XYZ file of C-alpha atoms in Angstrom:
85
model
C 105.460 151.614 144.009
C 102.235 149.797 144.898
C 100.514 153.052 145.860
C 101.662 154.644 142.602
C 100.397 151.595 140.682
C 96.951 152.196 142.209
C 97.118 155.957 141.526
C 97.175 156.754 145.256
C 99.216 159.057 147.467
C 101.496 157.438 150.038
C 99.905 156.753 153.435
C 96.325 157.044 152.180
C 93.674 154.779 153.651
C 93.208 151.901 153.596
C 96.906 151.053 153.939
C 98.451 148.584 151.532
C 99.869 145.625 153.427
C 102.345 143.118 152.074
C 103.895 139.863 153.269
C 107.393 138.670 152.434
C 107.111 135.697 150.064
C 110.874 135.353 149.607
C 114.004 137.185 150.643
C 117.462 136.523 149.224
C 120.677 138.284 150.275
C 124.188 137.776 148.888
C 126.853 138.988 151.324
C 129.726 139.863 149.002
C 132.261 141.445 151.375
C 132.404 142.696 154.964
C 130.599 145.987 155.519
C 132.914 148.428 157.300
C 131.795 150.204 160.468
C 131.792 153.956 160.923
C 131.464 154.907 157.255
C 128.484 156.254 155.306
C 126.415 153.502 153.698
C 124.451 153.833 150.475
C 121.455 151.643 149.727
C 120.029 151.634 146.220
C 116.672 150.036 145.555
C 114.924 149.271 142.296
C 111.402 148.021 141.651
C 111.988 145.098 139.294
C 108.382 143.999 138.853
C 104.997 145.201 140.002
C 101.753 143.361 139.477
C 98.332 143.477 141.098
C 99.318 141.213 144.004
C 103.133 141.035 143.831
C 106.078 143.428 144.007
C 109.730 142.453 143.414
C 112.414 144.841 144.679
C 116.186 144.490 144.373
C 118.652 146.392 146.524
C 122.384 147.006 146.745
C 124.384 148.027 149.832
C 127.480 150.091 149.024
C 130.263 151.245 151.375
C 133.269 153.268 150.260
C 132.364 152.662 146.611
C 132.305 148.867 147.022
C 129.220 146.654 146.810
C 128.990 144.777 150.108
C 125.624 143.051 149.681
C 122.858 142.590 147.139
C 119.356 141.348 147.750
C 115.940 140.745 146.308
C 112.567 140.570 148.018
C 109.281 139.280 146.641
C 106.343 140.764 148.538
C 102.722 139.737 148.035
C 99.651 141.739 148.964
C 98.145 140.555 152.227
C 94.903 138.608 151.665
C 91.809 140.461 152.890
C 91.002 137.774 155.468
C 94.334 138.516 157.227
C 93.901 142.312 157.346
C 92.864 143.473 160.849
C 89.239 144.635 160.827
C 89.826 147.437 163.346
C 92.586 148.996 161.230
C 95.228 148.349 163.904
C 98.371 146.284 163.358
C-alpha cells in the first residue's frame, strides 16, 4: 500500500522500511491444526509516515483471531547507509 501511495512498483529502490508502532491481536478461539487457513488483510489507513492494517485469521469458516498493526516509516537516520539490513 505504501509503494502504491508513492506511485511506485513493489520492490523498487530505495526500499520502504517500516517499524511496528503497535500490534494488537485478539485470540477468539483455538486455531485447528491440519486445515487450510485463510488470512484476510485490509489497509485501514495510509498516511505519509503511517500505515494501519487489520487482519483476520479464519479456519473452517470460523474467525479464530483478529489483529491490527500500526507501522511507521523508519526515520532516515536509522536506515542503513550501505543498503543492507
